C-alpha cells in the first residue's frame, strides 16, 4: 500500500514537472506568430528555448514510462481510451521538434512560413489537448469493464474538458511570456511583458471558473473535505498566481516566472490530490476505476523502480539545473551569428 501511494505521488509529480518545464516552450510557440515581427525576433524566440526544449521532454518520457512500468493497466487503458488525443499530441510534439530544426535549412520566405505555422501548431495543440485530457481524467472517462471507451473524440470536448484546455493554454502562454521577458530585450521583450500582463487576469479568472466547475462536474473536493490539510495545495497555487502579479509589477521577471512554476504545479496537484487513490476513474461505474492499489505492478517491480528513481532523478535534476544556469543569459541578435544557433 505504501509503495503504491509513493508511486502515485511520483506519477503526479513527474507530470507537474513536465508542465512546469515544457509549459513555457508551449507558451512561446503559441505566441510565436504574434510576437515575432521580424526574422531576427523569430530566431531569438526559438533560441530562447533552443538549448532546453528537448531536455524538458525527458519529463514527459519519464511520466509515460512510470505510467507504463508502475501502473501498466492504467497505461493500457489510457492509450486505448484516449488514443486519438494522445496521438494528436504525439504528432504535434514531433512536428514541433522537426520545425525547430528544419526552419533554417532553406533560405526561402515560403519555406520559413510553412515551418513558422507548424511551430505554432506544434505548441498550441499540446498545450490545449493536455488540458482537455487531464480535465477529462479528473472528471472521469467513460470506459467499461473491458477498458473500452464508450464515446468519441467529441465526448472529450465537453464543457469541463474545454475549461481545462483553456486553463492550461493560458497558464502556458503567461509562463512563456515571462520566460521571454527574462531571455529577450527591446521591443520583443516589451511585447512579451504586455502579453503577460494582459492575460494574467484572464488566466486568473479561468482558474477560478475551473475551480468552481470542479465542484459541479467532478468529485475532486471530496478528498479535500475529508482531509482539509490538502487545501494547502490550493493556497500554494493561489500564492503563485498572486506572486506572478506582484513580481510583474516590480519587473522581477525571474521571480514572476518562479511563481508561475509554483502555480502550474499547484493547479496540477489540485487535480492529482483530488483523484487519490484513483489514477483513471470511470464515469460509467466507479467500481471500474483504476487506482494506485488495483492497477499497480508487483511490489518487487515498484521497489526496483524506486531505487532507480532515487538514483537517477537527482542526476537529471542536477543536469537540468546546470543547463538552465549555463543558458541563463539573454538571447541577443549577436548570438544569432553563432554556428550552433537556430
PDB file of N, CA, C and O in Angstrom, residues 279-326:
ATOM      1  N   UNK A 279      -6.285   6.704 -10.323  1.00  0.00           N
ATOM      2  CA  UNK A 279      -5.426   7.222 -11.370  1.00  0.00           C
ATOM      3  C   UNK A 279      -6.225   7.471 -12.644  1.00  0.00           C
ATOM      4  O   UNK A 279      -5.926   8.389 -13.400  1.00  0.00           O
ATOM      5  N   UNK A 280      -7.238   6.627 -12.840  1.00  0.00           N
ATOM      6  CA  UNK A 280      -8.013   6.700 -14.078  1.00  0.00           C
ATOM      7  C   UNK A 280      -9.452   6.297 -13.768  1.00  0.00           C
ATOM      8  O   UNK A 280      -9.840   5.143 -13.928  1.00  0.00           O
ATOM      9  N   UNK A 281     -10.251   7.256 -13.320  1.00  0.00           N
ATOM     10  CA  UNK A 281     -11.621   6.931 -12.905  1.00  0.00           C
ATOM     11  C   UNK A 281     -12.549   6.700 -14.099  1.00  0.00           C
ATOM     12  O   UNK A 281     -12.412   7.338 -15.138  1.00  0.00           O
ATOM     13  N   UNK A 282     -13.484   5.772 -13.904  1.00  0.00           N
ATOM     14  CA  UNK A 282     -14.511   5.520 -14.914  1.00  0.00           C
ATOM     15  C   UNK A 282     -15.767   6.302 -14.551  1.00  0.00           C
ATOM     16  O   UNK A 282     -16.235   6.252 -13.411  1.00  0.00           O
ATOM     17  N   UNK A 283     -16.301   7.021 -15.534  1.00  0.00           N
ATOM     18  CA  UNK A 283     -17.536   7.769 -15.289  1.00  0.00           C
ATOM     19  C   UNK A 283     -18.769   6.899 -15.472  1.00  0.00           C
ATOM     20  O   UNK A 283     -19.874   7.312 -15.125  1.00  0.00           O
ATOM     21  N   UNK A 284     -18.581   5.698 -15.998  1.00  0.00           N
ATOM     22  CA  UNK A 284     -19.700   4.774 -16.181  1.00  0.00           C
ATOM     23  C   UNK A 284     -20.025   4.054 -14.881  1.00  0.00           C
ATOM     24  O   UNK A 284     -21.180   3.930 -14.476  1.00  0.00           O
ATOM     25  N   UNK A 285     -18.976   3.585 -14.226  1.00  0.00           N
ATOM     26  CA  UNK A 285     -19.141   2.846 -12.973  1.00  0.00           C
ATOM     27  C   UNK A 285     -17.890   3.068 -12.133  1.00  0.00           C
ATOM     28  O   UNK A 285     -16.787   2.692 -12.548  1.00  0.00           O
ATOM     29  N   UNK A 286     -18.059   3.667 -10.965  1.00  0.00           N
ATOM     30  CA  UNK A 286     -16.914   3.976 -10.111  1.00  0.00           C
ATOM     31  C   UNK A 286     -16.124   2.731  -9.737  1.00  0.00           C
ATOM     32  O   UNK A 286     -14.909   2.805  -9.498  1.00  0.00           O
ATOM     33  N   UNK A 287     -16.788   1.571  -9.690  1.00  0.00           N
ATOM     34  CA  UNK A 287     -16.097   0.333  -9.331  1.00  0.00           C
ATOM     35  C   UNK A 287     -15.095  -0.102 -10.399  1.00  0.00           C
ATOM     36  O   UNK A 287     -14.224  -0.939 -10.131  1.00  0.00           O
ATOM     37  N   UNK A 288     -15.229   0.439 -11.601  1.00  0.00           N
ATOM     38  CA  UNK A 288     -14.315   0.091 -12.687  1.00  0.00           C
ATOM     39  C   UNK A 288     -13.077   0.988 -12.703  1.00  0.00           C
ATOM     40  O   UNK A 288     -12.154   0.743 -13.488  1.00  0.00           O
ATOM     41  N   UNK A 289     -13.048   1.984 -11.844  1.00  0.00           N
ATOM     42  CA  UNK A 289     -11.932   2.929 -11.829  1.00  0.00           C
ATOM     43  C   UNK A 289     -10.621   2.232 -11.514  1.00  0.00           C
ATOM     44  O   UNK A 289     -10.567   1.306 -10.683  1.00  0.00           O
ATOM     45  N   UNK A 290      -9.564   2.679 -12.168  1.00  0.00           N
ATOM     46  CA  UNK A 290      -8.223   2.135 -11.929  1.00  0.00           C
ATOM     47  C   UNK A 290      -7.536   3.006 -10.883  1.00  0.00           C
ATOM     48  O   UNK A 290      -7.463   4.231 -11.037  1.00  0.00           O
ATOM     49  N   UNK A 291      -7.037   2.372  -9.846  1.00  0.00           N
ATOM     50  CA  UNK A 291      -6.437   3.101  -8.732  1.00  0.00           C
ATOM     51  C   UNK A 291      -4.983   2.697  -8.557  1.00  0.00           C
ATOM     52  O   UNK A 291      -4.486   1.755  -9.180  1.00  0.00           O
ATOM     53  N   UNK A 292      -4.317   3.412  -7.685  1.00  0.00           N
ATOM     54  CA  UNK A 292      -2.928   3.074  -7.378  1.00  0.00           C
ATOM     55  C   UNK A 292      -2.821   1.710  -6.728  1.00  0.00           C
ATOM     56  O   UNK A 292      -1.745   1.099  -6.721  1.00  0.00           O
ATOM     57  N   UNK A 293      -3.936   1.204  -6.190  1.00  0.00           N
ATOM     58  CA  UNK A 293      -3.913  -0.052  -5.455  1.00  0.00           C
ATOM     59  C   UNK A 293      -4.354  -1.252  -6.280  1.00  0.00           C
ATOM     60  O   UNK A 293      -3.901  -2.362  -6.030  1.00  0.00           O
ATOM     61  N   UNK A 294      -5.226  -1.029  -7.268  1.00  0.00           N
ATOM     62  CA  UNK A 294      -5.694  -2.184  -8.053  1.00  0.00           C
ATOM     63  C   UNK A 294      -5.090  -2.256  -9.448  1.00  0.00           C
ATOM     64  O   UNK A 294      -5.396  -3.160 -10.217  1.00  0.00           O
ATOM     65  N   UNK A 295      -4.227  -1.296  -9.802  1.00  0.00           N
ATOM     66  CA  UNK A 295      -3.672  -1.274 -11.161  1.00  0.00           C
ATOM     67  C   UNK A 295      -2.146  -1.199 -11.164  1.00  0.00           C
ATOM     68  O   UNK A 295      -1.535  -0.934 -12.192  1.00  0.00           O
ATOM     69  N   UNK A 296      -1.525  -1.450 -10.018  1.00  0.00           N
ATOM     70  CA  UNK A 296      -0.075  -1.293  -9.924  1.00  0.00           C
ATOM     71  C   UNK A 296       0.660  -2.576 -10.288  1.00  0.00           C
ATOM     72  O   UNK A 296       0.075  -3.663 -10.338  1.00  0.00           O
ATOM     73  N   UNK A 297       1.944  -2.434 -10.539  1.00  0.00           N
ATOM     74  CA  UNK A 297       2.802  -3.585 -10.770  1.00  0.00           C
ATOM     75  C   UNK A 297       3.069  -4.291  -9.445  1.00  0.00           C
ATOM     76  O   UNK A 297       2.608  -3.858  -8.384  1.00  0.00           O
ATOM     77  N   UNK A 298       3.851  -5.353  -9.512  1.00  0.00           N
ATOM     78  CA  UNK A 298       4.155  -6.113  -8.295  1.00  0.00           C
ATOM     79  C   UNK A 298       5.001  -5.283  -7.341  1.00  0.00           C
ATOM     80  O   UNK A 298       5.720  -4.363  -7.773  1.00  0.00           O
ATOM     81  N   UNK A 299       4.952  -5.582  -6.044  1.00  0.00           N
ATOM     82  CA  UNK A 299       5.780  -4.852  -5.080  1.00  0.00           C
ATOM     83  C   UNK A 299       7.271  -4.875  -5.428  1.00  0.00           C
ATOM     84  O   UNK A 299       7.971  -3.878  -5.227  1.00  0.00           O
ATOM     85  N   UNK A 300       7.753  -6.013  -5.959  1.00  0.00           N
ATOM     86  CA  UNK A 300       9.169  -6.100  -6.320  1.00  0.00           C
ATOM     87  C   UNK A 300       9.512  -5.106  -7.425  1.00  0.00           C
ATOM     88  O   UNK A 300      10.532  -4.405  -7.361  1.00  0.00           O
ATOM     89  N   UNK A 301       8.638  -5.021  -8.429  1.00  0.00           N
ATOM     90  CA  UNK A 301       8.856  -4.063  -9.515  1.00  0.00           C
ATOM     91  C   UNK A 301       8.883  -2.639  -8.984  1.00  0.00           C
ATOM     92  O   UNK A 301       9.753  -1.838  -9.360  1.00  0.00           O
ATOM     93  N   UNK A 302       7.948  -2.317  -8.119  1.00  0.00           N
ATOM     94  CA  UNK A 302       7.885  -0.960  -7.564  1.00  0.00           C
ATOM     95  C   UNK A 302       9.118  -0.642  -6.724  1.00  0.00           C
ATOM     96  O   UNK A 302       9.616   0.496  -6.742  1.00  0.00           O
ATOM     97  N   UNK A 303       9.628  -1.641  -5.993  1.00  0.00           N
ATOM     98  CA  UNK A 303      10.822  -1.425  -5.177  1.00  0.00           C
ATOM     99  C   UNK A 303      12.044  -1.164  -6.056  1.00  0.00           C
ATOM    100  O   UNK A 303      12.827  -0.247  -5.791  1.00  0.00           O
ATOM    101  N   UNK A 304      12.207  -1.985  -7.101  1.00  0.00           N
ATOM    102  CA  UNK A 304      13.356  -1.811  -8.005  1.00  0.00           C
ATOM    103  C   UNK A 304      13.286  -0.446  -8.685  1.00  0.00           C
ATOM    104  O   UNK A 304      14.285   0.280  -8.773  1.00  0.00           O
ATOM    105  N   UNK A 305      12.093  -0.094  -9.141  1.00  0.00           N
ATOM    106  CA  UNK A 305      11.926   1.204  -9.807  1.00  0.00           C
ATOM    107  C   UNK A 305      12.204   2.357  -8.858  1.00  0.00           C
ATOM    108  O   UNK A 305      12.761   3.385  -9.257  1.00  0.00           O
ATOM    109  N   UNK A 306      11.834   2.202  -7.596  1.00  0.00           N
ATOM    110  CA  UNK A 306      12.044   3.276  -6.629  1.00  0.00           C
ATOM    111  C   UNK A 306      13.536   3.511  -6.422  1.00  0.00           C
ATOM    112  O   UNK A 306      13.979   4.668  -6.314  1.00  0.00           O
ATOM    113  N   UNK A 307      14.319   2.424  -6.387  1.00  0.00           N
ATOM    114  CA  UNK A 307      15.777   2.553  -6.257  1.00  0.00           C
ATOM    115  C   UNK A 307      16.341   3.305  -7.461  1.00  0.00           C
ATOM    116  O   UNK A 307      17.176   4.212  -7.322  1.00  0.00           O
ATOM    117  N   UNK A 308      15.867   2.943  -8.660  1.00  0.00           N
ATOM    118  CA  UNK A 308      16.334   3.602  -9.882  1.00  0.00           C
ATOM    119  C   UNK A 308      15.990   5.088  -9.859  1.00  0.00           C
ATOM    120  O   UNK A 308      16.823   5.942 -10.194  1.00  0.00           O
ATOM    121  N   UNK A 309      14.773   5.402  -9.441  1.00  0.00           N
ATOM    122  CA  UNK A 309      14.336   6.801  -9.396  1.00  0.00           C
ATOM    123  C   UNK A 309      15.153   7.598  -8.393  1.00  0.00           C
ATOM    124  O   UNK A 309      15.573   8.729  -8.670  1.00  0.00           O
ATOM    125  N   UNK A 310      15.388   7.029  -7.221  1.00  0.00           N
ATOM    126  CA  UNK A 310      16.146   7.721  -6.178  1.00  0.00           C
ATOM    127  C   UNK A 310      17.557   8.046  -6.660  1.00  0.00           C
ATOM    128  O   UNK A 310      18.138   9.081  -6.309  1.00  0.00           O
ATOM    129  N   UNK A 311      18.111   7.185  -7.519  1.00  0.00           N
ATOM    130  CA  UNK A 311      19.474   7.404  -8.025  1.00  0.00           C
ATOM    131  C   UNK A 311      19.492   8.397  -9.186  1.00  0.00           C
ATOM    132  O   UNK A 311      20.292   9.338  -9.209  1.00  0.00           O
ATOM    133  N   UNK A 312      18.588   8.201 -10.149  1.00  0.00           N
ATOM    134  CA  UNK A 312      18.719   8.926 -11.412  1.00  0.00           C
ATOM    135  C   UNK A 312      17.955  10.253 -11.474  1.00  0.00           C
ATOM    136  O   UNK A 312      18.388  11.162 -12.202  1.00  0.00           O
ATOM    137  N   UNK A 313      16.838  10.382 -10.773  1.00  0.00           N
ATOM    138  CA  UNK A 313      16.105  11.650 -10.825  1.00  0.00           C
ATOM    139  C   UNK A 313      16.947  12.815 -10.308  1.00  0.00           C
ATOM    140  O   UNK A 313      16.980  13.893 -10.934  1.00  0.00           O
ATOM    141  N   UNK A 314      17.678  12.662  -9.189  1.00  0.00           N
ATOM    142  CA  UNK A 314      18.551  13.765  -8.766  1.00  0.00           C
ATOM    143  C   UNK A 314      19.619  14.109  -9.805  1.00  0.00           C
ATOM    144  O   UNK A 314      19.983  15.283  -9.957  1.00  0.00           O
ATOM    145  N   UNK A 315      20.103  13.095 -10.542  1.00  0.00           N
ATOM    146  CA  UNK A 315      21.093  13.355 -11.585  1.00  0.00           C
ATOM    147  C   UNK A 315      20.480  14.190 -12.702  1.00  0.00           C
ATOM    148  O   UNK A 315      21.086  15.153 -13.190  1.00  0.00           O
ATOM    149  N   UNK A 316      19.270  13.825 -13.108  1.00  0.00           N
ATOM    150  CA  UNK A 316      18.573  14.583 -14.151  1.00  0.00           C
ATOM    151  C   UNK A 316      18.306  16.007 -13.679  1.00  0.00           C
ATOM    152  O   UNK A 316      18.497  16.976 -14.433  1.00  0.00           O
ATOM    153  N   UNK A 317      17.856  16.144 -12.433  1.00  0.00           N
ATOM    154  CA  UNK A 317      17.598  17.485 -11.886  1.00  0.00           C
ATOM    155  C   UNK A 317      18.875  18.320 -11.845  1.00  0.00           C
ATOM    156  O   UNK A 317      18.855  19.511 -12.181  1.00  0.00           O
ATOM    157  N   UNK A 318      19.989  17.688 -11.446  1.00  0.00           N
ATOM    158  CA  UNK A 318      21.265  18.407 -11.383  1.00  0.00           C
ATOM    159  C   UNK A 318      21.694  18.854 -12.780  1.00  0.00           C
ATOM    160  O   UNK A 318      22.149  19.991 -12.969  1.00  0.00           O
ATOM    161  N   UNK A 319      21.537  17.962 -13.751  1.00  0.00           N
ATOM    162  CA  UNK A 319      21.918  18.319 -15.118  1.00  0.00           C
ATOM    163  C   UNK A 319      21.066  19.466 -15.655  1.00  0.00           C
ATOM    164  O   UNK A 319      21.583  20.416 -16.250  1.00  0.00           O
ATOM    165  N   UNK A 320      19.755  19.367 -15.439  1.00  0.00           N
ATOM    166  CA  UNK A 320      18.885  20.419 -15.954  1.00  0.00           C
ATOM    167  C   UNK A 320      19.139  21.750 -15.250  1.00  0.00           C
ATOM    168  O   UNK A 320      19.078  22.809 -15.881  1.00  0.00           O
ATOM    169  N   UNK A 321      19.417  21.706 -13.960  1.00  0.00           N
ATOM    170  CA  UNK A 321      19.756  22.929 -13.234  1.00  0.00           C
ATOM    171  C   UNK A 321      21.011  23.565 -13.827  1.00  0.00           C
ATOM    172  O   UNK A 321      21.080  24.784 -14.031  1.00  0.00           O
ATOM    173  N   UNK A 322      21.997  22.729 -14.113  1.00  0.00           N
ATOM    174  CA  UNK A 322      23.237  23.212 -14.740  1.00  0.00           C
ATOM    175  C   UNK A 322      22.965  23.807 -16.109  1.00  0.00           C
ATOM    176  O   UNK A 322      23.489  24.867 -16.461  1.00  0.00           O
ATOM    177  N   UNK A 323      22.123  23.132 -16.908  1.00  0.00           N
ATOM    178  CA  UNK A 323      21.807  23.608 -18.249  1.00  0.00           C
ATOM    179  C   UNK A 323      21.085  24.954 -18.198  1.00  0.00           C
ATOM    180  O   UNK A 323      21.399  25.881 -18.968  1.00  0.00           O
ATOM    181  N   UNK A 324      20.119  25.079 -17.286  1.00  0.00           N
ATOM    182  CA  UNK A 324      19.382  26.339 -17.164  1.00  0.00           C
ATOM    183  C   UNK A 324      20.314  27.466 -16.724  1.00  0.00           C
ATOM    184  O   UNK A 324      20.190  28.601 -17.191  1.00  0.00           O
ATOM    185  N   UNK A 325      21.238  27.141 -15.821  1.00  0.00           N
ATOM    186  CA  UNK A 325      22.181  28.168 -15.364  1.00  0.00           C
ATOM    187  C   UNK A 325      23.135  28.553 -16.488  1.00  0.00           C
ATOM    188  O   UNK A 325      23.460  29.742 -16.664  1.00  0.00           O
ATOM    189  N   UNK A 326      23.603  27.561 -17.252  1.00  0.00           N
ATOM    190  CA  UNK A 326      24.545  27.813 -18.334  1.00  0.00           C
ATOM    191  C   UNK A 326      23.943  28.721 -19.394  1.00  0.00           C
ATOM    192  O   UNK A 326      24.618  29.600 -19.944  1.00  0.00           O
TER     193      UNK A 326
END
